Backbone as JSON, one array per atom type, in Angstrom:
{
  "sequence": "IGMATMFVFAVMMVFTWNFASLLVFVIGMRIGAAVYHPLGLALVASRFGNGNIDMAMGIQSSLGDMGVFLAFITTGALGMVFDWQSSFALWGAICISAAIVGIALKVGSDEDSAVGKLVVRNDLSWREALNRIGILIVPLTVGGAGYNIIINYAPLMFQDLYGLEIGQYALAIALWVGTGAVFTLIFGRITSRVGRGNAIIASYVLVLVSGLLVWSIDSLWIAVLAMFLYGAGLFMTYPALFSYIVEMTGGKRSERAFGIVFTAQLAGGFVFSFVC",
  "N": [[7.07, -3.81, 16.9], [6.18, -4.97, 14.52], [7.64, -3.46, 12.59], [10.24, -4.09, 13.4], [10.26, -6.83, 12.89], [10.07, -6.76, 10.12], [12.59, -5.67, 9.61], [14.36, -7.73, 10.5], [13.83, -9.9, 8.71], [14.2, -8.68, 6.25], [16.93, -8.12, 6.29], [17.83, -10.74, 6.42], [17.33, -11.5, 3.84], [19.6, -10.84, 2.47], [21.22, -12.98, 2.86], [20.15, -15.05, 1.43], [20.04, -18.33, 0.11], [18.77, -20.25, -1.42], [15.71, -21.11, -3.19], [13.8, -21.87, -1.28], [14.66, -20.64, 1.12], [14.4, -17.99, 0.32], [11.61, -17.83, 0.03], [10.74, -18.25, 2.7], [11.83, -15.99, 3.97], [10.52, -13.9, 2.64], [7.88, -14.41, 3.42], [8.2, -13.89, 6.16], [8.69, -11.13, 6.08], [6.22, -10.24, 5.16], [4.6, -10.92, 7.31], [5.5, -9.09, 9.23], [4.67, -6.71, 7.96], [1.94, -7.13, 8.03], [1.33, -6.55, 10.63], [1.95, -3.79, 11.22], [0.53, -2.25, 9.34], [-2.48, -2.37, 9.6], [-2.67, -1.49, 12.27], [-1.46, 1.02, 12.24], [-3.23, 2.48, 10.6], [-5.52, 2.32, 12.16], [-4.75, 3.9, 14.29], [-4.54, 6.43, 13.08], [-7.25, 6.7, 12.43], [-8.39, 6.86, 14.99], [-7.47, 9.28, 15.91], [-8.39, 11.21, 14.11], [-10.99, 10.66, 13.59], [-13.21, 12.16, 14.26], [-13.35, 14.25, 12.55], [-12.06, 15.75, 9.52], [-11.19, 13.41, 8.29], [-10.83, 12.56, 5.65], [-8.74, 14.19, 4.75], [-6.72, 13.38, 6.56], [-6.44, 10.6, 6.03], [-5.72, 10.78, 3.39], [-3.21, 12.09, 3.52], [-1.82, 10.2, 5.05], [-1.85, 7.99, 3.27], [-0.46, 9.13, 1.14], [2.12, 9.58, 2.18], [2.9, 6.96, 2.64], [2.89, 6.08, -0.03], [4.95, 7.66, -1.04], [7.09, 6.48, 0.23], [7.1, 3.98, -1.08], [7.66, 4.91, -3.63], [10.3, 5.93, -3.29], [11.49, 3.52, -2.7], [11.36, 2.11, -5.15], [12.98, 3.77, -6.74], [15.5, 3.6, -5.43], [15.91, 0.84, -5.46], [16.2, 0.19, -8.17], [18.54, 1.67, -8.79], [20.45, 0.65, -6.95], [20.39, -2.01, -7.72], [21.59, -1.92, -10.22], [24.15, -0.97, -9.63], [25.17, -2.52, -7.48], [23.88, -5.33, -6.25], [20.81, -7.29, -6.42], [20.13, -7.79, -3.79], [21.04, -5.75, -2.18], [19.28, -3.63, -1.79], [17.49, -4.62, 0.05], [18.98, -4.72, 2.38], [19.36, -1.96, 2.79], [16.68, -1.0, 3.11], [15.87, -2.59, 5.19], [17.42, -1.52, 7.25], [16.25, 1.0, 7.34], [13.7, 0.31, 8.24], [14.21, -0.65, 10.9], [15.18, 1.68, 11.98], [12.91, 3.3, 11.85], [11.32, 1.91, 13.67], [12.74, 2.34, 16.05], [12.6, 5.14, 16.28], [9.83, 5.39, 16.52], [9.4, 4.14, 19.0], [10.85, 5.86, 20.65], [9.35, 8.21, 20.4], [7.04, 7.35, 21.49], [4.9, 6.51, 19.9], [1.55, 5.8, 19.36], [1.05, 4.9, 21.91], [-1.22, 4.52, 24.6], [-1.22, 6.34, 26.71], [-0.06, 8.63, 25.74], [-1.39, 9.5, 23.51], [-4.36, 10.27, 21.59], [-5.84, 8.01, 21.62], [-6.41, 6.52, 24.0], [-7.98, 8.36, 25.32], [-10.21, 8.86, 23.74], [-11.47, 6.46, 22.9], [-11.58, 4.43, 24.89], [-11.39, 1.07, 25.5], [-13.46, 0.67, 23.75], [-14.22, -1.4, 21.91], [-14.71, -3.01, 18.73], [-16.24, -6.13, 18.02], [-15.08, -9.04, 16.19], [-17.16, -10.03, 14.55], [-18.99, -7.89, 14.53], [-17.41, -5.92, 13.36], [-17.03, -7.02, 10.8], [-19.68, -7.08, 9.88], [-20.21, -4.37, 9.71], [-18.41, -3.3, 7.81], [-18.51, -5.0, 5.69], [-19.64, -4.56, 3.16], [-17.7, -3.29, 1.74], [-15.8, -5.1, 1.03], [-15.49, -6.14, -1.59], [-14.58, -3.88, -3.31], [-12.21, -3.38, -1.87], [-10.82, -5.76, -2.26], [-10.43, -5.64, -5.02], [-8.79, -3.39, -5.11], [-6.48, -4.35, -3.84], [-5.77, -6.31, -5.68], [-5.24, -4.75, -7.96], [-2.94, -3.33, -7.18], [-1.05, -5.4, -6.69], [-0.89, -6.72, -9.16], [0.36, -4.83, -10.82], [2.81, -4.5, -9.42], [3.9, -7.07, -9.7], [3.87, -7.65, -12.47], [4.29, -5.42, -14.16], [7.13, -4.83, -14.23], [7.97, -7.07, -15.75], [6.6, -6.62, -18.14], [7.72, -4.16, -19.05], [10.37, -4.92, -19.31], [10.49, -7.34, -20.9], [8.74, -6.87, -23.09], [9.29, -4.29, -23.97], [12.0, -3.99, -23.71], [13.42, -2.62, -21.68], [15.93, -1.73, -19.23], [16.6, -2.49, -15.73], [17.03, -0.08, -14.27], [15.7, 1.72, -15.87], [12.99, 0.82, -16.16], [12.29, 0.82, -13.52], [12.05, 3.52, -12.98], [9.81, 4.11, -14.53], [7.81, 2.69, -13.19], [8.03, 3.93, -10.76], [6.97, 6.39, -11.45], [4.29, 5.72, -11.59], [3.71, 5.25, -8.85], [4.53, 7.7, -7.74], [2.78, 9.53, -8.93], [0.41, 8.66, -7.78], [0.98, 9.33, -5.11], [0.98, 12.13, -5.17], [-1.71, 12.72, -5.83], [-3.1, 11.52, -3.7], [-2.17, 13.05, -1.61], [-3.51, 15.46, -1.91], [-6.03, 14.59, -1.56], [-8.0, 15.18, 0.35], [-8.74, 17.79, -0.36], [-9.76, 17.33, -2.89], [-12.05, 15.74, -2.36], [-13.51, 17.55, -0.89], [-14.4, 19.24, -2.83], [-15.66, 17.73, -4.9], [-16.85, 15.61, -3.66], [-16.68, 12.5, -1.85], [-17.76, 10.11, -2.89], [-18.05, 10.64, -5.69], [-15.36, 11.04, -6.27], [-14.23, 8.51, -5.83], [-15.55, 6.96, -7.74], [-14.61, 8.17, -10.1], [-11.96, 7.46, -9.79], [-11.94, 4.64, -10.14], [-12.77, 4.57, -12.78], [-10.53, 5.7, -14.06], [-8.67, 3.68, -13.51], [-9.8, 1.6, -15.02], [-9.66, 2.69, -17.66], [-6.88, 2.98, -18.0], [-6.02, 0.31, -17.87], [-7.29, -0.73, -20.17], [-5.94, 0.74, -22.13], [-3.28, -0.26, -21.98], [-3.76, -2.88, -22.71], [-4.82, -2.73, -25.3], [-3.21, -1.14, -26.98], [-0.07, -1.33, -28.32], [2.47, 0.15, -27.25], [5.26, 1.86, -25.97], [5.14, 4.48, -24.96], [2.4, 4.8, -24.57], [2.07, 2.88, -22.6], [3.51, 4.05, -20.5], [1.96, 6.38, -20.14], [-0.38, 5.13, -19.32], [0.45, 4.08, -16.88], [0.69, 6.43, -15.43], [-2.03, 7.33, -15.35], [-3.14, 5.13, -14.06], [-1.88, 5.2, -11.58], [-2.88, 7.63, -10.53], [-5.59, 6.95, -10.34], [-5.84, 4.38, -8.91], [-4.5, 4.73, -6.41], [-5.94, 6.7, -5.14], [-8.21, 5.37, -4.41], [-7.68, 4.1, -2.03], [-7.4, 5.92, 0.36], [-10.03, 6.83, 0.22], [-11.68, 4.55, 0.64], [-10.69, 3.8, 3.16], [-11.52, 5.99, 4.67], [-14.3, 5.72, 4.53], [-14.5, 3.39, 6.04], [-13.74, 4.25, 8.59], [-15.92, 5.89, 9.21], [-17.96, 3.98, 9.15], [-17.32, 2.38, 11.32], [-18.09, 3.91, 13.39], [-16.79, 5.51, 15.41], [-15.72, 3.67, 17.13], [-13.09, 1.49, 18.39], [-10.89, 0.47, 15.85], [-9.13, -1.52, 15.09], [-9.65, -4.24, 14.49], [-11.37, -3.94, 12.33], [-9.69, -2.78, 10.37], [-7.9, -4.82, 10.22], [-9.46, -6.74, 8.91], [-9.72, -5.35, 6.54], [-7.1, -5.39, 5.43], [-6.77, -8.09, 5.19], [-8.61, -8.62, 3.15], [-7.48, -7.07, 1.07], [-4.9, -8.21, 0.75], [-5.61, -10.86, 0.18], [-7.04, -10.5, -2.18], [-4.99, -9.46, -3.78], [-3.23, -11.65, -3.84], [-4.78, -13.77, -5.02], [-5.67, -12.74, -7.55], [-3.3, -11.87, -8.78], [-1.98, -14.3, -8.93], [-3.66, -15.72, -10.66], [-3.31, -14.12, -12.93]],
  "CA": [[7.34, -5.23, 16.66], [6.01, -5.19, 13.09], [8.78, -2.89, 11.87], [11.43, -4.87, 13.75], [10.16, -8.09, 12.15], [10.46, -6.43, 8.75], [14.05, -5.5, 9.62], [15.04, -9.02, 10.63], [13.71, -10.72, 7.51], [14.81, -7.96, 5.12], [18.38, -8.36, 6.37], [18.05, -12.14, 6.09], [17.31, -11.64, 2.38], [20.98, -10.72, 1.99], [21.86, -14.28, 3.0], [19.37, -16.06, 0.73], [20.89, -19.31, -0.59], [17.98, -21.02, -2.38], [14.34, -20.61, -3.3], [13.08, -22.12, -0.02], [15.02, -19.58, 2.06], [13.78, -16.77, -0.2], [10.19, -17.9, 0.34], [10.58, -18.07, 4.14], [12.14, -14.61, 4.34], [9.44, -13.06, 2.12], [6.74, -14.61, 4.33], [8.5, -13.16, 7.39], [8.49, -9.7, 5.84], [4.79, -9.98, 5.07], [4.05, -10.97, 8.67], [5.78, -7.79, 9.82], [3.8, -5.72, 7.34], [0.57, -7.38, 8.47], [1.14, -5.96, 11.96], [1.95, -2.33, 11.35], [-0.42, -1.6, 8.45], [-3.8, -2.11, 10.2], [-2.57, -0.73, 13.52], [-1.18, 2.42, 11.89], [-4.46, 3.1, 10.12], [-6.43, 2.45, 13.31], [-4.27, 5.04, 15.06], [-5.0, 7.62, 12.35], [-8.7, 6.77, 12.58], [-8.75, 7.27, 16.35], [-7.11, 10.68, 16.12], [-9.06, 12.11, 13.19], [-12.3, 10.13, 13.27], [-14.26, 13.14, 14.5], [-13.3, 15.3, 11.53], [-10.89, 15.81, 8.65], [-10.67, 12.07, 8.06], [-10.37, 12.46, 4.27], [-7.42, 14.8, 4.71], [-5.77, 12.56, 7.32], [-6.17, 9.36, 5.3], [-5.0, 11.15, 2.18], [-1.81, 12.34, 3.87], [-1.24, 8.91, 5.44], [-1.62, 7.2, 2.07], [0.55, 9.79, 0.33], [3.44, 9.33, 2.76], [3.21, 5.56, 2.33], [3.21, 6.01, -1.45], [6.28, 8.25, -1.23], [8.05, 5.45, 0.62], [7.18, 3.02, -2.17], [8.35, 5.63, -4.71], [11.73, 5.92, -2.98], [11.96, 2.13, -2.78], [11.58, 1.79, -6.55], [14.14, 4.52, -7.22], [16.75, 3.06, -4.86], [16.08, -0.55, -5.87], [16.76, 0.18, -9.51], [19.92, 2.16, -8.77], [21.3, -0.31, -6.24], [20.46, -3.23, -8.51], [22.56, -1.74, -11.3], [25.5, -0.72, -9.1], [25.59, -3.63, -6.63], [23.1, -6.51, -6.61], [19.41, -7.15, -6.04], [19.94, -7.93, -2.34], [21.5, -4.57, -1.45], [18.15, -2.78, -1.41], [16.88, -5.19, 1.26], [19.8, -4.26, 3.51], [19.06, -0.55, 3.01], [15.34, -0.79, 3.65], [15.84, -3.2, 6.52], [17.95, -0.51, 8.18], [15.23, 2.05, 7.48], [12.63, -0.24, 9.08], [14.58, -0.66, 12.32], [15.27, 3.09, 12.39], [11.54, 3.75, 12.09], [10.86, 1.29, 14.92], [13.4, 3.03, 17.16], [12.01, 6.48, 16.39], [8.48, 5.23, 17.05], [9.49, 3.86, 20.44], [11.31, 7.08, 21.32], [8.25, 9.17, 20.4], [5.89, 6.68, 22.11], [3.81, 6.56, 18.94], [0.51, 4.81, 19.54], [0.83, 4.51, 23.31], [-2.49, 5.08, 25.05], [-1.08, 7.46, 27.63], [0.45, 9.81, 25.06], [-2.13, 9.78, 22.29], [-5.8, 10.44, 21.79], [-6.52, 6.71, 21.59], [-6.94, 6.16, 25.3], [-8.95, 9.35, 25.78], [-11.42, 8.89, 22.92], [-12.14, 5.18, 22.66], [-11.1, 3.47, 25.87], [-12.06, -0.23, 25.51], [-14.67, 0.75, 22.94], [-13.79, -2.28, 20.83], [-15.62, -3.78, 17.89], [-15.96, -7.54, 17.9], [-14.81, -9.43, 14.8], [-18.42, -10.14, 13.81], [-19.54, -6.56, 14.34], [-16.58, -5.23, 12.38], [-17.32, -7.57, 9.48], [-21.02, -6.64, 9.5], [-20.22, -2.94, 9.4], [-17.61, -2.93, 6.64], [-18.55, -6.09, 4.72], [-20.01, -4.09, 1.83], [-16.5, -2.76, 1.08], [-14.84, -6.19, 0.78], [-15.22, -6.26, -3.03], [-13.64, -2.87, -3.79], [-10.91, -3.56, -1.22], [-10.16, -6.86, -2.94], [-10.01, -5.12, -6.32], [-7.65, -2.52, -4.88], [-5.31, -5.18, -3.59], [-5.41, -6.96, -6.94], [-4.64, -3.75, -8.83], [-1.58, -3.04, -6.72], [-0.16, -6.55, -6.84], [-0.68, -7.03, -10.57], [1.39, -3.91, -11.31], [4.09, -4.82, -8.78], [4.43, -8.33, -10.2], [3.91, -7.84, -13.92], [4.79, -4.26, -14.9], [8.55, -5.01, -14.58], [8.1, -8.04, -16.84], [6.14, -5.98, -19.36], [8.7, -3.18, -19.53], [11.63, -5.6, -19.65], [10.37, -8.32, -21.97], [8.02, -6.35, -24.24], [9.88, -3.05, -24.48], [13.45, -4.08, -23.64], [14.02, -1.67, -20.74], [16.74, -2.26, -18.14], [15.98, -2.29, -14.41], [17.06, 1.32, -13.9], [14.72, 2.45, -16.69], [11.6, 0.49, -15.84], [12.03, 1.23, -12.14], [11.59, 4.9, -13.06], [8.45, 4.1, -15.06], [6.92, 2.25, -12.11], [8.06, 5.0, -9.76], [6.01, 7.39, -11.91], [2.98, 5.22, -11.16], [3.56, 5.48, -7.41], [4.67, 9.12, -7.47], [1.51, 10.17, -9.3], [-0.54, 8.33, -6.72], [1.32, 10.09, -3.91], [0.53, 13.51, -5.37], [-3.16, 12.81, -5.78], [-3.59, 11.2, -2.35], [-1.81, 14.16, -0.73], [-4.55, 16.48, -2.02], [-7.3, 13.88, -1.6], [-8.97, 15.92, 1.16], [-9.24, 18.93, -1.15], [-10.57, 16.8, -3.99], [-13.36, 15.32, -1.86], [-14.26, 18.73, -0.45], [-14.96, 19.89, -4.01], [-16.54, 16.88, -5.72], [-17.45, 14.56, -2.84], [-15.9, 11.26, -1.81], [-18.34, 9.13, -3.79], [-17.67, 10.97, -7.06], [-13.92, 10.86, -6.39], [-13.9, 7.09, -5.93], [-16.03, 6.5, -9.05], [-13.64, 8.65, -11.09], [-10.74, 6.69, -9.61], [-12.08, 3.34, -10.78], [-12.83, 4.8, -14.23], [-9.15, 5.86, -14.49], [-8.06, 2.34, -13.48], [-10.33, 0.87, -16.18], [-9.12, 3.27, -18.89], [-5.45, 2.66, -18.1], [-5.9, -1.1, -18.21], [-7.67, -0.91, -21.57], [-4.88, 1.3, -22.96], [-2.16, -1.21, -22.03], [-4.22, -4.1, -23.37], [-5.21, -2.54, -26.7], [-2.24, -0.39, -27.78], [1.29, -1.81, -28.06], [3.36, 1.31, -27.37], [5.91, 2.19, -24.7], [4.64, 5.75, -24.44], [1.05, 4.55, -24.06], [2.23, 2.15, -21.34], [3.91, 5.03, -19.49], [0.77, 7.19, -19.87], [-1.3, 4.29, -18.55], [0.95, 4.02, -15.5], [0.32, 7.71, -14.82], [-3.46, 7.31, -15.06], [-3.39, 4.05, -13.1], [-1.46, 5.68, -10.27], [-3.84, 8.63, -10.07], [-6.84, 6.31, -9.99], [-5.78, 3.33, -7.9], [-4.06, 5.14, -5.07], [-6.98, 7.49, -4.48], [-9.25, 4.51, -3.85], [-7.32, 3.66, -0.69], [-7.9, 6.81, 1.43], [-11.5, 6.92, 0.15], [-12.23, 3.38, 1.32], [-10.31, 3.87, 4.57], [-12.37, 6.99, 5.31], [-15.61, 5.09, 4.69], [-14.4, 2.42, 7.12], [-13.75, 5.0, 9.84], [-17.3, 6.3, 9.45], [-18.79, 2.81, 9.41], [-17.04, 1.85, 12.66], [-18.84, 4.75, 14.32], [-16.02, 6.0, 16.52], [-15.19, 2.6, 17.96], [-11.73, 1.05, 18.04], [-11.03, -0.09, 14.5], [-8.04, -2.43, 14.73], [-10.18, -5.44, 13.84], [-11.9, -3.55, 11.02], [-8.59, -2.62, 9.43], [-7.36, -6.16, 10.01], [-10.28, -7.33, 7.85], [-9.39, -4.6, 5.33], [-5.86, -5.86, 4.83], [-7.01, -9.47, 4.77], [-9.26, -8.55, 1.84], [-6.54, -6.56, 0.08], [-3.85, -9.19, 0.5], [-6.21, -12.01, -0.48], [-7.31, -10.11, -3.56], [-3.73, -9.37, -4.49], [-2.69, -13.0, -4.04], [-5.6, -14.57, -5.94], [-5.71, -12.2, -8.91], [-1.96, -11.88, -9.37], [-1.68, -15.7, -9.24], [-4.41, -16.02, -11.88], [-2.63, -13.42, -14.04]],
  "C": [[7.21, -5.54, 15.16], [7.19, -4.68, 12.28], [10.06, -3.67, 12.15], [11.43, -6.22, 13.04], [10.53, -7.88, 10.68], [11.98, -6.31, 8.63], [14.77, -6.84, 9.6], [15.01, -9.79, 9.31], [14.24, -10.02, 6.27], [16.31, -8.18, 5.11], [18.7, -9.81, 6.02], [18.03, -12.38, 4.58], [18.71, -11.55, 1.78], [21.67, -12.08, 1.98], [21.07, -15.41, 2.34], [20.28, -17.02, -0.03], [20.1, -20.2, -1.55], [16.55, -20.5, -2.35], [13.57, -20.78, -1.98], [13.38, -21.02, 1.0], [14.41, -18.24, 1.62], [12.31, -16.71, 0.19], [9.94, -17.63, 1.83], [10.8, -16.61, 4.53], [11.07, -13.64, 3.82], [8.2, -13.18, 3.01], [6.96, -13.86, 5.64], [8.29, -11.67, 7.23], [7.01, -9.36, 5.78], [4.1, -10.05, 6.44], [4.29, -9.64, 9.38], [4.88, -6.71, 9.28], [2.35, -5.87, 7.8], [0.28, -6.8, 9.84], [0.99, -4.46, 11.88], [0.96, -1.63, 10.43], [-1.78, -1.34, 9.12], [-3.72, -1.3, 11.48], [-2.29, 0.74, 13.25], [-2.43, 3.13, 11.42], [-5.47, 3.28, 11.25], [-6.04, 3.64, 14.17], [-4.69, 6.35, 14.4], [-6.51, 7.8, 12.53], [-9.1, 7.29, 13.94], [-8.48, 8.75, 16.57], [-7.91, 11.65, 15.27], [-10.48, 11.66, 12.86], [-13.43, 11.12, 13.45], [-14.26, 14.28, 13.5], [-12.01, 15.23, 10.74], [-10.33, 14.43, 8.31], [-10.18, 11.9, 6.63], [-8.96, 13.04, 4.13], [-6.39, 13.91, 5.39], [-5.42, 11.28, 6.57], [-5.43, 9.64, 4.0], [-3.52, 11.37, 2.45], [-1.12, 11.04, 4.26], [-0.91, 8.07, 4.22], [-0.49, 7.8, 1.23], [1.95, 9.52, 0.87], [3.87, 7.87, 2.53], [3.61, 5.39, 0.87], [4.59, 6.58, -1.74], [7.37, 7.27, -0.82], [8.23, 4.41, -0.46], [7.93, 3.63, -3.37], [9.86, 5.6, -4.5], [12.3, 4.5, -3.08], [12.24, 1.74, -4.23], [12.82, 2.48, -7.09], [15.45, 3.89, -6.72], [16.99, 1.62, -5.3], [16.71, -0.63, -7.26], [18.22, 0.6, -9.53], [20.86, 1.17, -8.1], [21.46, -1.62, -7.03], [21.47, -3.13, -9.64], [23.99, -1.64, -10.78], [26.02, -1.91, -8.31], [24.89, -4.92, -7.04], [21.69, -6.34, -6.08], [19.19, -7.19, -4.53], [20.28, -6.67, -1.57], [20.35, -3.68, -1.0], [17.45, -3.3, -0.16], [17.67, -4.77, 2.51], [19.49, -2.8, 3.83], [17.71, -0.37, 3.68], [15.11, -1.54, 4.95], [16.34, -2.24, 7.58], [16.95, 0.61, 8.41], [14.09, 1.58, 8.37], [12.99, -0.2, 10.56], [14.74, 0.76, 12.84], [13.89, 3.65, 12.69], [10.99, 3.17, 13.4], [11.45, 2.02, 16.13], [12.82, 4.42, 17.37], [10.61, 6.39, 16.97], [8.46, 4.96, 18.54], [9.89, 5.12, 21.2], [10.19, 8.12, 21.44], [6.99, 8.63, 21.06], [4.66, 6.73, 21.2], [2.81, 5.43, 19.23], [0.28, 4.37, 20.97], [-0.4, 5.23, 23.85], [-2.31, 6.33, 25.91], [-0.62, 8.73, 26.94], [-0.25, 10.11, 23.75], [-3.6, 9.93, 22.63], [-6.53, 9.11, 21.87], [-7.19, 6.41, 22.92], [-8.03, 7.1, 25.77], [-10.28, 9.23, 25.04], [-12.19, 7.57, 22.93], [-11.65, 4.11, 23.62], [-12.0, 2.22, 25.87], [-13.35, -0.22, 24.73], [-14.46, -0.1, 21.69], [-14.97, -2.83, 20.03], [-15.25, -5.26, 17.99], [-15.66, -7.86, 16.44], [-16.09, -9.46, 13.98], [-19.01, -8.77, 13.53], [-18.74, -5.78, 13.31], [-16.89, -5.7, 10.97], [-18.7, -7.13, 8.99], [-21.02, -5.19, 9.05], [-19.51, -2.61, 8.09], [-17.67, -3.97, 5.53], [-18.85, -5.64, 3.31], [-18.79, -3.59, 1.04], [-15.49, -3.85, 0.73], [-14.49, -6.27, -0.71], [-14.29, -5.17, -3.54], [-12.26, -2.96, -3.13], [-10.12, -4.68, -1.89], [-9.63, -6.42, -4.3], [-8.79, -4.21, -6.16], [-6.37, -3.29, -4.61], [-4.83, -5.87, -4.84], [-4.71, -5.97, -7.86], [-3.21, -3.43, -8.47], [-0.63, -4.2, -7.03], [0.1, -6.91, -8.3], [0.39, -6.11, -11.16], [2.75, -4.26, -10.73], [4.72, -6.06, -9.41], [4.7, -8.34, -11.7], [4.36, -6.62, -14.72], [6.29, -4.37, -15.19], [8.75, -5.99, -15.74], [7.67, -7.43, -18.17], [7.2, -5.02, -19.92], [10.0, -3.84, -19.97], [11.49, -6.47, -20.89], [9.73, -7.75, -23.24], [8.72, -5.14, -24.86], [11.39, -2.97, -24.3], [14.13, -3.09, -22.7], [14.86, -2.39, -19.7], [16.1, -1.88, -16.82], [15.95, -0.81, -14.0], [16.04, 2.14, -14.65], [13.29, 2.11, -16.28], [11.27, 0.77, -14.38], [11.53, 2.67, -12.1], [10.15, 4.97, -13.56], [7.45, 3.69, -13.98], [6.9, 3.27, -10.98], [7.11, 6.13, -10.15], [4.6, 7.01, -11.49], [2.74, 5.54, -9.69], [3.59, 6.97, -7.09], [3.4, 9.89, -7.82], [0.45, 9.91, -8.24], [-0.29, 9.13, -5.46], [0.85, 11.53, -4.0], [-0.97, 13.63, -5.19], [-3.72, 12.47, -4.4], [-3.27, 12.32, -1.37], [-2.89, 15.23, -0.74], [-5.95, 15.84, -2.02], [-8.38, 14.61, -0.81], [-9.57, 17.09, 0.41], [-10.14, 18.46, -2.29], [-11.97, 16.44, -3.49], [-14.19, 16.5, -1.37], [-14.93, 19.45, -1.61], [-15.97, 19.01, -4.73], [-17.24, 15.8, -4.91], [-16.68, 13.27, -2.93], [-16.45, 10.22, -2.78], [-17.96, 9.38, -5.24], [-16.18, 10.74, -7.29], [-13.57, 9.38, -6.57], [-14.41, 6.49, -7.24], [-15.05, 6.91, -10.15], [-12.33, 7.85, -11.0], [-10.83, 5.34, -10.31], [-12.2, 3.47, -12.3], [-11.41, 4.96, -14.78], [-8.41, 4.52, -14.51], [-8.5, 1.54, -14.7], [-9.71, 1.37, -17.48], [-7.66, 2.89, -19.06], [-5.23, 1.19, -18.46], [-6.24, -1.38, -19.66], [-6.59, -0.36, -22.51], [-3.71, 0.31, -23.11], [-2.53, -2.44, -22.84], [-4.38, -3.92, -24.88], [-4.16, -1.89, -27.57], [-0.82, -0.81, -27.36], [2.27, -0.67, -28.29], [3.96, 1.62, -26.01], [5.35, 3.47, -24.11], [3.22, 5.62, -23.91], [1.12, 3.82, -22.73], [2.62, 3.1, -20.21], [2.73, 5.93, -19.12], [-0.23, 6.41, -19.01], [-0.85, 4.18, -17.1], [0.59, 5.29, -14.74], [-1.15, 7.71, -14.42], [-3.8, 6.28, -13.99], [-3.01, 4.49, -11.69], [-2.43, 6.68, -9.69], [-5.13, 7.98, -9.6], [-6.75, 5.36, -8.82], [-5.47, 3.86, -6.52], [-5.06, 6.04, -4.37], [-8.09, 6.62, -3.9], [-8.95, 4.14, -2.4], [-7.78, 4.62, 0.4], [-9.42, 6.94, 1.42], [-12.14, 5.76, 0.91], [-11.91, 3.39, 2.8], [-11.19, 4.87, 5.32], [-13.78, 6.46, 5.51], [-15.6, 4.12, 5.88], [-14.44, 3.12, 8.47], [-15.18, 5.43, 10.19], [-18.18, 5.11, 9.81], [-18.53, 2.19, 10.78], [-17.61, 2.74, 13.75], [-18.08, 5.2, 15.54], [-15.48, 4.94, 17.45], [-13.78, 2.23, 17.53], [-11.79, 0.2, 16.78], [-9.9, -1.02, 14.11], [-8.55, -3.66, 14.0], [-10.73, -5.11, 12.46], [-10.78, -3.42, 10.0], [-7.82, -3.93, 9.25], [-8.12, -6.88, 8.91], [-9.96, -6.66, 6.51], [-8.15, -5.19, 4.65], [-5.92, -7.34, 4.49], [-7.62, -9.49, 3.37], [-8.28, -8.1, 0.77], [-5.45, -7.58, -0.27], [-4.39, -10.42, -0.21], [-6.5, -11.7, -1.94], [-6.04, -10.03, -4.38], [-3.16, -10.72, -4.79], [-3.47, -13.74, -5.14], [-5.48, -14.04, -7.37], [-4.33, -12.17, -9.56], [-1.54, -13.31, -9.72], [-2.4, -16.13, -10.52], [-3.74, -15.37, -13.09], [-1.33, -14.11, -14.43]]
}
């Protein structure tokens, strides 16, 4: 249902006629995303919660990052060849295709997955979920802010400050996501060597350094280097925090916990990007 909702409103973007319609269609797309993100992570948690959770969350995050990487590449190319709305038609079609494949494979159905066998009706209440993962609200909010600030303002920086065209700065931002995808793919190996706590501290240090570089040095090459460091740091924080959440829920159903997670991330992204 979440993916199908994304499809409907992404296709409607092709028929946008004014700002009000644009706003409604964007809200519709976010509603669709709000469904499949927490449920998808809860499904991963239920299948790998008893072991290898760092590896599983790393792979899950990496595949999501690769999707964002492809979106930036295709958006820039389609924007130059056709118009800005063409990418919504393409990715709307991809969303409905994913929904159809998921239905065909019965992804997430209790009778065909480990969900029903491991955690039948072993639900967390909203209050219990918040009590267990509340300590992570601040870093989750920061992570959402970091993502949204780049999505909203990196294109403006590359275009207005350095004079790049959409096809050029889309590649620069794709580097940010692609770097993150590489590091999250091997996140399980990284934590097995240095530990999850050390990995997440190093990640936030990279985010800090990259931000200071962009702020203090006016150079296109420094900005590109900062995007590389920012991608390596920011995207590794996600599987690390998600893995902590799985452990904190103690093997119980985690849909509500991940619902709180994405509330924190989206709220942080909204507030801080609006302030910026």
